[in-house]
XYZ file of C-alpha atoms in Angstrom:
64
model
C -6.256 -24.580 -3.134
C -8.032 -23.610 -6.396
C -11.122 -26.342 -5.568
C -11.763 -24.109 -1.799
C -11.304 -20.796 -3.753
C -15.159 -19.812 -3.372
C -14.686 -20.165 0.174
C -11.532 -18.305 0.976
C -13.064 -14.920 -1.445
C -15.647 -13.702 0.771
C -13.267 -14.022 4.081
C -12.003 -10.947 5.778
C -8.554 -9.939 4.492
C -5.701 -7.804 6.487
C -2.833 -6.340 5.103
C 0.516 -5.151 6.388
C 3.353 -2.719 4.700
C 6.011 -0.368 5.477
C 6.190 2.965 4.101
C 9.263 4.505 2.889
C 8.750 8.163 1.909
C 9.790 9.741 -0.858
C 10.780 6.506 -2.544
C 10.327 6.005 -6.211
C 10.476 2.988 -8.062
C 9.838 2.294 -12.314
C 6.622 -0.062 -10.907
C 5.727 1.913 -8.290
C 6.163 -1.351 -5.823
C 9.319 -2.328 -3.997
C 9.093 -5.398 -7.108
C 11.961 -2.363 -8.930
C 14.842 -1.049 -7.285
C 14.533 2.679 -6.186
C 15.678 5.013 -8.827
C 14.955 8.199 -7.058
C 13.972 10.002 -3.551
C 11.392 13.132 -3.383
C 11.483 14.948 -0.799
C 9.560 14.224 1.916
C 10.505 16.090 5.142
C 7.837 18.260 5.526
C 5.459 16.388 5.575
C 3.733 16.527 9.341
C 2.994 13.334 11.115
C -0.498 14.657 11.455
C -0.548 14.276 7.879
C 1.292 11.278 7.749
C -1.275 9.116 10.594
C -4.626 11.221 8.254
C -2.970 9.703 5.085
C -2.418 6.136 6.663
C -6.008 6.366 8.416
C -7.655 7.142 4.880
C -6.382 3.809 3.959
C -8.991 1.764 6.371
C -11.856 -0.167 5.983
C -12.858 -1.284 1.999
C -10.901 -0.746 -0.163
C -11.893 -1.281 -4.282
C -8.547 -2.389 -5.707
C -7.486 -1.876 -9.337
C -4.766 -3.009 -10.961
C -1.981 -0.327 -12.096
């Protein structure tokens, strides 16, 4: 794997995920088990499909 690595880190890359609102974990990934739920039910799924939406095309990724 590591010899093709050039190759493979200039390909396209999609990602997949499910959302689960108002979930909070201690690392902020589902790595920790939830520890507490925030309210979330007014949220508008207007504002729900604009927040998802925002998440297309490049993204610059940082570590947390």
């Amino acid at each position: 794997g590591t010899k093709r690595l050039e190759e493979l880190t200039g390909l396209d890359k999609t990602y997949e995920g499910t959302i689960r609102l108002g979930a909070v974990t201690p690392s902020y990934d589902a790595e920790t088990e939830e520890q507490d739920a925030k309210p979330w039910e007014h949220l508008s799924a207007d504002g729900i499909g604009a927040a998802v939406d925002s998440f297309q095309g490049t993204q610059q990724q940082r570590p947390p």
